[in-house]
Coordinates of N, CA and C in Angstrom, one line a residue:
X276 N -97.1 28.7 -115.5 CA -96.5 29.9 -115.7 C -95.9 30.5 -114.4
X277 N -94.4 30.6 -114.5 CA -93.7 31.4 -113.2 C -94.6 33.0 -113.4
X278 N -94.7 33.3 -111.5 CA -95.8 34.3 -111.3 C -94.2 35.6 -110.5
X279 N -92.9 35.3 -111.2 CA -91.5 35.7 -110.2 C -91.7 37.3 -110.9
X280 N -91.9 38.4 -110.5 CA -91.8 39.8 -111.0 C -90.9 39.9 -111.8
X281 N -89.1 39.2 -111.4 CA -88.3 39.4 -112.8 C -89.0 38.8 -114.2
X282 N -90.0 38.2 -114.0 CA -90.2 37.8 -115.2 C -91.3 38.6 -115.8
X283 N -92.4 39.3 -115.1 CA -93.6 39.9 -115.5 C -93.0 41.5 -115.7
X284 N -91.7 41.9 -114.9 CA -91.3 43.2 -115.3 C -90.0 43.3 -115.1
X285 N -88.7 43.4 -116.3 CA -87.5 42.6 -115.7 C -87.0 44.6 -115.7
X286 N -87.7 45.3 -115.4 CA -87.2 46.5 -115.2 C -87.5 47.4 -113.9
X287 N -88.5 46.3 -113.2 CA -88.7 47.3 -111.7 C -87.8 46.9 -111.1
X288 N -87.2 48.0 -110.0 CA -86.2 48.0 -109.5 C -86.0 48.1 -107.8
X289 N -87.8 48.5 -107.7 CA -87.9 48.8 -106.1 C -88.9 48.0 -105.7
X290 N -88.8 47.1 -104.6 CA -90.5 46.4 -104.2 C -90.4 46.5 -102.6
X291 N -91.7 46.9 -102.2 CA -92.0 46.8 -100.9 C -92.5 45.3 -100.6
X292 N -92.1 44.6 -100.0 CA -92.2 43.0 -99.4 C -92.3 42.7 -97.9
X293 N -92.2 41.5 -97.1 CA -92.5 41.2 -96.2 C -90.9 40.0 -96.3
X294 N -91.0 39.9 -94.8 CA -89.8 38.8 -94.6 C -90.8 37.6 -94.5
X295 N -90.1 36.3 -94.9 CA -90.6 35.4 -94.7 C -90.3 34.0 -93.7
X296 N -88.4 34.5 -94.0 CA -87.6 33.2 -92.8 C -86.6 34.0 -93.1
X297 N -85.4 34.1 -91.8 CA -83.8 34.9 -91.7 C -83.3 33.5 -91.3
X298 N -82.8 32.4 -91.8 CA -82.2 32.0 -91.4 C -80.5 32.2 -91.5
X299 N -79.5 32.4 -90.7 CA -78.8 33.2 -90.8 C -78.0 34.4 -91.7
X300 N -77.5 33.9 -93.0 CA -77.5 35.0 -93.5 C -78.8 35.1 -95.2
X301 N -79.4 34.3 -94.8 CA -80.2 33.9 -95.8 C -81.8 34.3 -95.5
X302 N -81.8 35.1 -96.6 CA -83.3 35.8 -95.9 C -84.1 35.1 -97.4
X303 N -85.4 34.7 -96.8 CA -86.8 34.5 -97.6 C -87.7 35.9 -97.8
X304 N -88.1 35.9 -98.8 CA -88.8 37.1 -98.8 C -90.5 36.6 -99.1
X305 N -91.3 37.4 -99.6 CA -92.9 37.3 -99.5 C -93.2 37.1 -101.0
X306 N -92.1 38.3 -101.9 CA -91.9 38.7 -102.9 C -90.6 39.2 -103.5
X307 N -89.9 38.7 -104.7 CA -88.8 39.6 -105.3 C -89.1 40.0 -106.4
X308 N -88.0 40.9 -106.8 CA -87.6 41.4 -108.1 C -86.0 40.6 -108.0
X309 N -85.4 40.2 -107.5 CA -83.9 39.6 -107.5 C -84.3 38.3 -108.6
X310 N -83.4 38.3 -109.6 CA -82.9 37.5 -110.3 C -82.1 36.5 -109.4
X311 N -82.5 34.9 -109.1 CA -81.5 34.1 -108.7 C -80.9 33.5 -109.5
X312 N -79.2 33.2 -109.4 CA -78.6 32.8 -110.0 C -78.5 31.4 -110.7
X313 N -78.7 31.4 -112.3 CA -78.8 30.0 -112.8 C -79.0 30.3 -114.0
X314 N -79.0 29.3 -115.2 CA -79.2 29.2 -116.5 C -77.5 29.9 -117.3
X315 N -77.0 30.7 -116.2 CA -75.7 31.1 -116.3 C -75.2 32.4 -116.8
X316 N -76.3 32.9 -115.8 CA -76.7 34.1 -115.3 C -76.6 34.6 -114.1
X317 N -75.9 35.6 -113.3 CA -75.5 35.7 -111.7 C -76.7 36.6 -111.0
X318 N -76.6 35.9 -109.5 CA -77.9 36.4 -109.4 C -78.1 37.4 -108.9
X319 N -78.6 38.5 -108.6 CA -79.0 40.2 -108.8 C -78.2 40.1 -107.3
X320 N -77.7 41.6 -107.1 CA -77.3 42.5 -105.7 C -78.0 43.3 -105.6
X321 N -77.8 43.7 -104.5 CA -78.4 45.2 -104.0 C -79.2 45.5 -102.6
X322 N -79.9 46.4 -102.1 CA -79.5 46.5 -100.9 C -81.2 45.9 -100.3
X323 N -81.2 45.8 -99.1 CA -82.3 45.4 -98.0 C -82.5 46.8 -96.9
X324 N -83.6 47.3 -97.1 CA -84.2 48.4 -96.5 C -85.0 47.8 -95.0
X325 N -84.9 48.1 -94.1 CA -85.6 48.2 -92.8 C -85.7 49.1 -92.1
X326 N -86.4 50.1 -91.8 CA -86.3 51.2 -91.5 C -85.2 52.1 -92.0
X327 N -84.6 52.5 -90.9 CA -83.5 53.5 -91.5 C -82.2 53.0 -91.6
X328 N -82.3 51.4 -91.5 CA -80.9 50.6 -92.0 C -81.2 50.1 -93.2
X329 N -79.9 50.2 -94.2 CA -79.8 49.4 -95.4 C -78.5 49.0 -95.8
X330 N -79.3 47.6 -95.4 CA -78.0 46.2 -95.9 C -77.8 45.8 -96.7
X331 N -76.7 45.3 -97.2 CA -76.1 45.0 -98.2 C -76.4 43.6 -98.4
X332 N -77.4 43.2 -100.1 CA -77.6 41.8 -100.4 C -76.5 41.5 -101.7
X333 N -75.7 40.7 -101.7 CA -74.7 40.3 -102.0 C -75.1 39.5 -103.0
X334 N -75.8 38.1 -103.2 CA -76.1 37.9 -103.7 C -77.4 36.9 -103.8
X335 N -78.0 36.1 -104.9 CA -79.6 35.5 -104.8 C -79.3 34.3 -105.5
X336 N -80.1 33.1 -104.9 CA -80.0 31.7 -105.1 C -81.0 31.1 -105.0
X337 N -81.3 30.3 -105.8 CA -82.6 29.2 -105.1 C -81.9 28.3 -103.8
X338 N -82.6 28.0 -103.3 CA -82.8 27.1 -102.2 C -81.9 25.9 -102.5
X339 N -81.4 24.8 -102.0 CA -81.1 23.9 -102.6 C -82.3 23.0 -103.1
X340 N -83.2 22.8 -102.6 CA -84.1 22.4 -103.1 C -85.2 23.1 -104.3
X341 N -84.4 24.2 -104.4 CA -84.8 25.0 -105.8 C -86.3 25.9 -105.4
X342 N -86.8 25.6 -104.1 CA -88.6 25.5 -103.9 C -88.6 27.1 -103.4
X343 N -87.3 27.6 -102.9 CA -87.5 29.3 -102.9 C -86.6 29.9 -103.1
X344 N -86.4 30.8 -103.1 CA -85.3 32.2 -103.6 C -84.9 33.2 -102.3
X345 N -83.2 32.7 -102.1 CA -82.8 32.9 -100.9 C -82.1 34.2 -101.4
X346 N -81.9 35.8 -100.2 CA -81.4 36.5 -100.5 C -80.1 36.4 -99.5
X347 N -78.5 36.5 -100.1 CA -77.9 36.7 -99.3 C -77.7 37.9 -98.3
X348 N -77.4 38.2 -97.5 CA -77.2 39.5 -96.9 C -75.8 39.4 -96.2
X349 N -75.1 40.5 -96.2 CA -74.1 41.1 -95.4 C -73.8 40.1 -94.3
X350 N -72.6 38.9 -94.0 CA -73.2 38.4 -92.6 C -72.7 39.4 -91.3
X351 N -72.1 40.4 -91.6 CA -71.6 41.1 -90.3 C -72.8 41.9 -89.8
X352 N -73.6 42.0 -90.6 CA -75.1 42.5 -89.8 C -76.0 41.7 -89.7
X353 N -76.2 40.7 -90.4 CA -77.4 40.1 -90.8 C -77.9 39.6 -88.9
X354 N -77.0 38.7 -88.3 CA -77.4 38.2 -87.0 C -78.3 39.4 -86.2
X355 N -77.4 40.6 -86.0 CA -78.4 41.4 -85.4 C -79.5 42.4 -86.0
X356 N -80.2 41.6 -86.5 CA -81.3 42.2 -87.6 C -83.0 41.8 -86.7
X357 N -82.5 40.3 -86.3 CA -84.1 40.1 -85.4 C -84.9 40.3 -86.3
X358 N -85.0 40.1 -87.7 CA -86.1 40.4 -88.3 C -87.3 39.0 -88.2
X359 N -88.2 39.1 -88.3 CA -89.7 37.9 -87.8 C -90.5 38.0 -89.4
X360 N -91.3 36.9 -89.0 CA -91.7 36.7 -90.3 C -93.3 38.1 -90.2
X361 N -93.1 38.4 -91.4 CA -94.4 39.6 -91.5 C -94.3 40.7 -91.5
X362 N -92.7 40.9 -91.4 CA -92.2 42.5 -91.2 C -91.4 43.1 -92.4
X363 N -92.4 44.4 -92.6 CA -92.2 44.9 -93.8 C -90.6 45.5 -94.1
X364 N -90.6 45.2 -95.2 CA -89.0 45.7 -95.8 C -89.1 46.3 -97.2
X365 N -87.8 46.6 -97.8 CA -87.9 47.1 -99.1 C -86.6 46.5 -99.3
X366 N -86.7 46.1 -101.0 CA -85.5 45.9 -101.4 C -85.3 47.1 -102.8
X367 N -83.7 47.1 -102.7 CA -84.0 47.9 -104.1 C -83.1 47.3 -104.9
X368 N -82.6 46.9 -105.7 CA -81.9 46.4 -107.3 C -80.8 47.1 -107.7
X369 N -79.7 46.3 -107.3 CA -78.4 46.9 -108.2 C -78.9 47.0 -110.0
X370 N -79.3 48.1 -110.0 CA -80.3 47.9 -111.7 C -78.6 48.5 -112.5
X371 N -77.8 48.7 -112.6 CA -76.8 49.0 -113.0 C -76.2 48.0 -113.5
X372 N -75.8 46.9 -112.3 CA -75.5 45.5 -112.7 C -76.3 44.4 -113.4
X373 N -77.5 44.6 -113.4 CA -78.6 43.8 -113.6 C -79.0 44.3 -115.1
X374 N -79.5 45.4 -115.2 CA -79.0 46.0 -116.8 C -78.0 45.1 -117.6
X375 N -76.7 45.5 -117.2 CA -75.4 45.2 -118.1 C -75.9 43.4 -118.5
X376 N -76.6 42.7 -117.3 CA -76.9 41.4 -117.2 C -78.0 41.6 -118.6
X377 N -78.6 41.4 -118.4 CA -79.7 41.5 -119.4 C -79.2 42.1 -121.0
X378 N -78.4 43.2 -121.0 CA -77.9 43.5 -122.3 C -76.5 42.5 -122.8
X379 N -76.1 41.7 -122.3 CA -75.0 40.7 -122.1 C -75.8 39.5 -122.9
X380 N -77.0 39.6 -121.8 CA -78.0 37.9 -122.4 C -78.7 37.9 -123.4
X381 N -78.9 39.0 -123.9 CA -80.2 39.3 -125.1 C -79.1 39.0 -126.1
X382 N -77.8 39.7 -125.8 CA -76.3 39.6 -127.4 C -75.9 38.1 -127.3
X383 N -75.9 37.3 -126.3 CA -75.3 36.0 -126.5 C -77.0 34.7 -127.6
X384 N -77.8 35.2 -127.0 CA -78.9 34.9 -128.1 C -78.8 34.8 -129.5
X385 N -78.3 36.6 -129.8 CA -78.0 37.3 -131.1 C -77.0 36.2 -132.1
X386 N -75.8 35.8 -131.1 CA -75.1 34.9 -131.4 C -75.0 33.5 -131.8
X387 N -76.4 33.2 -131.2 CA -77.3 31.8 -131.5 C -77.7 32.2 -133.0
X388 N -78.1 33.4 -133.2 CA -78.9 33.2 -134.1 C -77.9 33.6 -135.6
X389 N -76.8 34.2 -135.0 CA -75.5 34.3 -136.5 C -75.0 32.7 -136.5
X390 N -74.9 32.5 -136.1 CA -74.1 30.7 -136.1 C -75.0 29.6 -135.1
X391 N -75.5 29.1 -136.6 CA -76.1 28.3 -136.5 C -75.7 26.6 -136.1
X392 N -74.4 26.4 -135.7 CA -73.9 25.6 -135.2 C -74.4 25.1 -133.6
X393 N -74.0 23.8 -133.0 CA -75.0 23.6 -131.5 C -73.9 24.6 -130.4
X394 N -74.7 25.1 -129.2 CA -74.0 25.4 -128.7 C -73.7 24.6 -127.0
X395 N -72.2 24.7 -126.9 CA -71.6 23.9 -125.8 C -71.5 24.4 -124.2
X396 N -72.0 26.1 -124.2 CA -71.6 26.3 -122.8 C -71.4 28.1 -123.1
X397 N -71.9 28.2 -122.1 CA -72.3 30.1 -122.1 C -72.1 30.7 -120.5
X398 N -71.7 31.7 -120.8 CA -71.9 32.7 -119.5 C -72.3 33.7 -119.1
X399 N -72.9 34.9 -118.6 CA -73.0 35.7 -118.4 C -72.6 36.5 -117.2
X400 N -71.6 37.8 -117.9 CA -70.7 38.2 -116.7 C -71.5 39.9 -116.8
X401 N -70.6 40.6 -116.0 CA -70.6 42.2 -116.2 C -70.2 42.8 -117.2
X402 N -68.9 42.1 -116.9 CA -67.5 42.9 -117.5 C -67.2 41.7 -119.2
X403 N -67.7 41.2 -119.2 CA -67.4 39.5 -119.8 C -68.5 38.7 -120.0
X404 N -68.5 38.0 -121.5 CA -69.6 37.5 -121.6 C -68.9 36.4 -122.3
X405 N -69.7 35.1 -122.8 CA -69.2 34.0 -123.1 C -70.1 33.3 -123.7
X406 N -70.4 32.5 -125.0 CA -70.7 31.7 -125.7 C -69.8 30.4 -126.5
X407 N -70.0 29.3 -126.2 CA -69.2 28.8 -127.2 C -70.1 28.0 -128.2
X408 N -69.3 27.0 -129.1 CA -69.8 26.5 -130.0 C -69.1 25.6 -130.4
X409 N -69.9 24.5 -131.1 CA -68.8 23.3 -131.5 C -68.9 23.7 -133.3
X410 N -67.9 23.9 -133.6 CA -68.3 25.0 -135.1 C -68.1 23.9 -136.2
X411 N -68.4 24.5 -137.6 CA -68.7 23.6 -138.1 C -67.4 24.4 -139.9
X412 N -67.4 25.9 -139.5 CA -66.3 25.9 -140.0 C -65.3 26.8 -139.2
X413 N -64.3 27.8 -139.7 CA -63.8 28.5 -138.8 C -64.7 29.8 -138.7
X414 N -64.4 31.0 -138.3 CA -65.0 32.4 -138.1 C -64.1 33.4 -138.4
X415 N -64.3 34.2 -138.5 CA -63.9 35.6 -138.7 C -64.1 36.6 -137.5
X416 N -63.3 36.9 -136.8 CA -63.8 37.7 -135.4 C -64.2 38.7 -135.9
X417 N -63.4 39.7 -136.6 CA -63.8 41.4 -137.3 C -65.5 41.5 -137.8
X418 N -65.1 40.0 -138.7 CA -66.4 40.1 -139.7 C -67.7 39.7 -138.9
X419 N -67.8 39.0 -137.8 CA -68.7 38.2 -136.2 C -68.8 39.9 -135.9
X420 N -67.7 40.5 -135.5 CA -68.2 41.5 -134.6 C -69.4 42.8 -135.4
X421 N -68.9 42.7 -136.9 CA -69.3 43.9 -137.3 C -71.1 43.1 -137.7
X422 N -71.3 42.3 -138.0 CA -72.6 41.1 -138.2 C -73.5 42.1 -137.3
X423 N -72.3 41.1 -136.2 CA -73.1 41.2 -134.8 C -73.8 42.8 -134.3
X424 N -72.8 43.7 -134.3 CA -73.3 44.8 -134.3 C -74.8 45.7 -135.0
X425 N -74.3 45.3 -136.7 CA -75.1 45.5 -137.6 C -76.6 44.9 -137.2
X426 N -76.4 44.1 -136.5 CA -77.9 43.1 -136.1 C -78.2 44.0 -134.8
X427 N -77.7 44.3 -134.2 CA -78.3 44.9 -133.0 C -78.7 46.9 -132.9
X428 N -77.8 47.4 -134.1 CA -78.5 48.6 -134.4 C -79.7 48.7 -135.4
X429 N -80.0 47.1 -135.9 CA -80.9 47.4 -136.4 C -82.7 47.2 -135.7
X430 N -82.2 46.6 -134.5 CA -83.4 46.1 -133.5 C -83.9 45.1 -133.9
X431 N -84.8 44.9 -133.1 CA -86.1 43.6 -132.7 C -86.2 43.7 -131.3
X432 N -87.6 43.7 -131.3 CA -88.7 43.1 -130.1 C -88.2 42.1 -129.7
X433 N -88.1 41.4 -128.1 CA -87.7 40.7 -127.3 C -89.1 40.3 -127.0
X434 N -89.8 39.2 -126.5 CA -90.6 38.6 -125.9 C -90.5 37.7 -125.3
X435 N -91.5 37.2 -124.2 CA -91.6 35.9 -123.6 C -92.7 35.0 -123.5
X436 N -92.5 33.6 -123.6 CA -94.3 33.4 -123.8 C -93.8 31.9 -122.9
X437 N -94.9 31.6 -122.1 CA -94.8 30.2 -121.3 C -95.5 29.0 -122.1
X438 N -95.0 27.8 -122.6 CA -95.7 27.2 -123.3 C -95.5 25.6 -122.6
X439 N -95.8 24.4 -122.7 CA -96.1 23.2 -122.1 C -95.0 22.6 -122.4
X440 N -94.4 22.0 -121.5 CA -93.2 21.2 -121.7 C -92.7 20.3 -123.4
X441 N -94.4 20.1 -123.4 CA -94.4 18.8 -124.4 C -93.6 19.5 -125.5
X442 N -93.5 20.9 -125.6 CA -93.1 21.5 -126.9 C -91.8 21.2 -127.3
X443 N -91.1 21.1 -125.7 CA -89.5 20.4 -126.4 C -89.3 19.4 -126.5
X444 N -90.6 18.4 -126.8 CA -90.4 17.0 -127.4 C -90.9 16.9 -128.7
X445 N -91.8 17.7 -128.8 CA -92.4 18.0 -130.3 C -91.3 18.6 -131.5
X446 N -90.4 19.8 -131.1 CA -89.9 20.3 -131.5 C -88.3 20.3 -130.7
X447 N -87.3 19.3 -130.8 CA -85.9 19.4 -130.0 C -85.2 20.3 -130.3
X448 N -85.1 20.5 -131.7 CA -84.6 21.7 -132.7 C -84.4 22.7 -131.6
X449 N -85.6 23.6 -130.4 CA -85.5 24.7 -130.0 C -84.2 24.7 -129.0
X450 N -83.7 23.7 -129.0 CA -82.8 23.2 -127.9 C -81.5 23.8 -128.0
X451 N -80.9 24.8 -127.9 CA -79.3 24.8 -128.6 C -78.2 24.6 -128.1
X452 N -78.5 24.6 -126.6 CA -77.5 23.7 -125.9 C -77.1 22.0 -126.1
X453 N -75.7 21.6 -126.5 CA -75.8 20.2 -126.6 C -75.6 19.3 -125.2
X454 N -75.2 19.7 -124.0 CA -75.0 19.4 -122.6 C -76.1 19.7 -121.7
X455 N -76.9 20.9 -121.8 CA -77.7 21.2 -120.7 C -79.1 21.1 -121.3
X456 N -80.0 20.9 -120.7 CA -81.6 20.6 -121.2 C -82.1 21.5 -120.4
X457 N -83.5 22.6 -120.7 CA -83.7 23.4 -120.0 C -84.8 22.4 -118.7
X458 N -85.2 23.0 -117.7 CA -85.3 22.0 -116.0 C -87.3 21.9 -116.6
X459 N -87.3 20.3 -116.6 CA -88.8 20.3 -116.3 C -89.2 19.8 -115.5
X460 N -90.3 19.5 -115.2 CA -91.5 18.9 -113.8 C -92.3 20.2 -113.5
X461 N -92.3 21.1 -114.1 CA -92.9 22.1 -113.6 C -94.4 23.0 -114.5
X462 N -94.0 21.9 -115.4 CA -95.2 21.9 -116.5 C -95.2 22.9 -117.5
X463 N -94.5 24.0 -117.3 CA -94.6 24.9 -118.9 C -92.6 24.9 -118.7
X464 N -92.8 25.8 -119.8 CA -91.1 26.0 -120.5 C -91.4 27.2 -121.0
X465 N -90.5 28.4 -120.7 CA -90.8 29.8 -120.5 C -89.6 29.6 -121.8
X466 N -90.4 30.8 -123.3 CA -89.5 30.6 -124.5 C -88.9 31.9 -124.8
X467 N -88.1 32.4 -124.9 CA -87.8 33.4 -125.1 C -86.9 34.2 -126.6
X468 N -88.1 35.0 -127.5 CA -88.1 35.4 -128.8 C -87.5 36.5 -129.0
X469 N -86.8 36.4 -129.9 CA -86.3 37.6 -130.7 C -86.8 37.8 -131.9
X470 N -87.5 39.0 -132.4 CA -88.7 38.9 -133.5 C -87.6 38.5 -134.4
X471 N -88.3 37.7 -135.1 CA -87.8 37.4 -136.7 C -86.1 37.2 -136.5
X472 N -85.7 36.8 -135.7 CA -83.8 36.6 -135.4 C -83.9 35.0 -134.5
X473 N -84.5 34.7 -133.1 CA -84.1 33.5 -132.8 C -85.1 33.5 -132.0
X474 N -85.1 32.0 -131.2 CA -86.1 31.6 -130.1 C -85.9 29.9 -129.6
X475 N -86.3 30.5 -128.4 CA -85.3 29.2 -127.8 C -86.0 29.2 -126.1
X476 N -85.5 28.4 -125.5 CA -85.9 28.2 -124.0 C -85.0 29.1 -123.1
X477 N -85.1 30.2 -122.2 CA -84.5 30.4 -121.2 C -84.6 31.0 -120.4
X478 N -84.2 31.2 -118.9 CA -85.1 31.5 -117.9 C -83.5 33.1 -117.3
X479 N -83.5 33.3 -118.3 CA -83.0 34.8 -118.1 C -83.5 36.3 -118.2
X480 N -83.3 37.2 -117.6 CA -83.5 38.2 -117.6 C -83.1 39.2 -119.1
X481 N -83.6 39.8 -120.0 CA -83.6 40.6 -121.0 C -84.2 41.5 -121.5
X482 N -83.4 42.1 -122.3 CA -83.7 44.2 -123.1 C -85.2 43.7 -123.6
X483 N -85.5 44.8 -123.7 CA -87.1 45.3 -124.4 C -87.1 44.8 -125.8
X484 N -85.6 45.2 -126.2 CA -85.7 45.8 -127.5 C -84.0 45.4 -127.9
X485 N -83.5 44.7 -128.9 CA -82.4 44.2 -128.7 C -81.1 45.7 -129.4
X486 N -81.9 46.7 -129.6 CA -80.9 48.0 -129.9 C -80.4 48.4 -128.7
X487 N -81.4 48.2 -127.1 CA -80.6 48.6 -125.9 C -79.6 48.0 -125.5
X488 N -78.7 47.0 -126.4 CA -77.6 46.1 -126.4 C -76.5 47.5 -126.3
X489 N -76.6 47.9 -127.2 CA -75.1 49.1 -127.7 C -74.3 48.1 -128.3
X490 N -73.8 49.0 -128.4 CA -72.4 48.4 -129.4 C -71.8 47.6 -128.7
X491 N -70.9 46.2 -129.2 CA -70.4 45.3 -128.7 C -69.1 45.3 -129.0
X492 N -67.9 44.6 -128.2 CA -66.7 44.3 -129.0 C -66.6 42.9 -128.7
X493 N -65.6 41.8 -129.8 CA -65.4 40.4 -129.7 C -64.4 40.4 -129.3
X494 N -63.6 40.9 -128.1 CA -61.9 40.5 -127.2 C -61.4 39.5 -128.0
X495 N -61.8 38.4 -128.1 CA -61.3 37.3 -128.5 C -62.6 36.0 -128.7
X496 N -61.4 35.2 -129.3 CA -62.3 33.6 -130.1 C -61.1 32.4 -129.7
X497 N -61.6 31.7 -128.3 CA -60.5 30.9 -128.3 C -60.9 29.7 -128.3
X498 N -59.8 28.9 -128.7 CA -60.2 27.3 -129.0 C -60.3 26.4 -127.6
X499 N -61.4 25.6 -127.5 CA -61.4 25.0 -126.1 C -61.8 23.3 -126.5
X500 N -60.9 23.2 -127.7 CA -60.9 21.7 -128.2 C -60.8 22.0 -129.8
X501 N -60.7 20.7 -130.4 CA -60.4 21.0 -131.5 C -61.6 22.0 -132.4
X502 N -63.2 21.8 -132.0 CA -63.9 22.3 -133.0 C -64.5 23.6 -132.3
X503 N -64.6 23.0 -130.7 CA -65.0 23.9 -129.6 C -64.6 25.1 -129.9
X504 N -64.9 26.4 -130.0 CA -64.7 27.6 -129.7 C -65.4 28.7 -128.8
X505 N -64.6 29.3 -127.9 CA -65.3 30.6 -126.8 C -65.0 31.8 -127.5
X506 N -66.4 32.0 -127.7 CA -66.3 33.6 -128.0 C -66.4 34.6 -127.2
X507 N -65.7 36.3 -126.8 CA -65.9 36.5 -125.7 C -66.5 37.7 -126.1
X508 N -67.7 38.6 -125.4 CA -68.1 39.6 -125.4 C -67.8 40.5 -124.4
X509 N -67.8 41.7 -124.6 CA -67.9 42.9 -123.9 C -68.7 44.1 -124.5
X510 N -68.9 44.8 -123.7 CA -70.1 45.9 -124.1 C -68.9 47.4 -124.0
X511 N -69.8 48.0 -125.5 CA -68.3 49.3 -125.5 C -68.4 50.1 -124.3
X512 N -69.8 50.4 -124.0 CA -70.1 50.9 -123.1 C -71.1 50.7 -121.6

């Protein structure tokens, strides 16, 4: 079981921490709340507290070796920061942007679970969100959007539960991507439920409660092969 705070509380927004390595513009921390970028989801901003300076973290990544969670910082300050390992900081959470992230990822789920077809490739943006599908007949955008909505003013419970890899050999079905496999060697697989609507593997950030979605609109449904289709989301608000 990942022990990462976005995952035990994807709503704190402030943590007091310790530095752990600056290598140039790439800071290690002790502890985050930053979402790093992956599963196709971008990784959290916001700022780095040091006393009475606060820098601008741009953006969060694993490592290339995936083994930590690198924060980017500002590079026009970062060099003269001198920060050492053990020295107390605070970060705080673009929770504005990080929100919209999370209410983006809970609706692209929602969409797993109206069309039941496999899916080919997803994104999550701010402004823009993205699912596609290899479909099995056409769609209805008007009729997708008003579904879609109808399912999200009517709620469900979100949860997460860590379960043993073996489960996605037992069960492949949970799988709904036809390209990407969720990452193992790490011994569990983090599932993530929508009561009584869908459930599946994913290491994203999401709502309490899938009514904190709001109202959605479908921009468009475009073809990216013959069967392939991108659906695009945006939030009304």
């Amino acid at each position: 079981m990942n022990s990462y705070r976005f995952y035990q509380d994807a709503y704190q927004t402030e943590l007091d921490t310790q530095v752990v390595r600056l290598e140039g513009n790439r800071l290690e921390l002790a502890d985050t709340i930053f979402y790093p970028h992956g599963g196709g989801q971008p990784g959290d901003s916001g700022v780095l507290i040091v006393g009475d300076q606060r820098i601008a973290i741009t953006d969060t990544r694993y490592s290339q070796d995936r083994s930590v969670i690198e924060h980017f910082l500002d590079e026009a300050v970062s060099e003269g920061l001198g920060l050492s390992e053990g020295d107390a900081v605070t970060i705080t959470l673009n929770w504005a942007r990080r929100h919209r992230h999370m209410r983006m990822h809970s609706c692209l789920h929602l969409l797993c679970y109206l069309i039941k077809d496999p899916v080919t490739g997803g994104n999550v943006g701010t402004e823009l969100s993205r699912a596609e599908f290899d479909l099995s007949e056409p769609l209805d955008k008007a009729e997708l959007e008003a579904r879609l909505n109808a399912t999200i003013a009517e709620g469900a419970a979100v949860s997460t539960e860590w379960l043993p890899e073996s489960i996605l050999d037992e069960q492949p079905e949970l799988v709904r991507t036809m390209s990407v496999q969720p990452p193992r060697g790490h011994g569990a697989i983090r599932m993530v439920r929508v009561e009584g609507l869908d459930y599946q593997p994913c290491g994203g950030t999401h709502v309490n409660n899938i009514a904190e979605i709001g109202q959605v609109r479908i921009p468009s449904i475009k073809s990216k092969g013959k069967q392939n289709k991108r659906i695009n989301i945006e939030l009304v608000d």
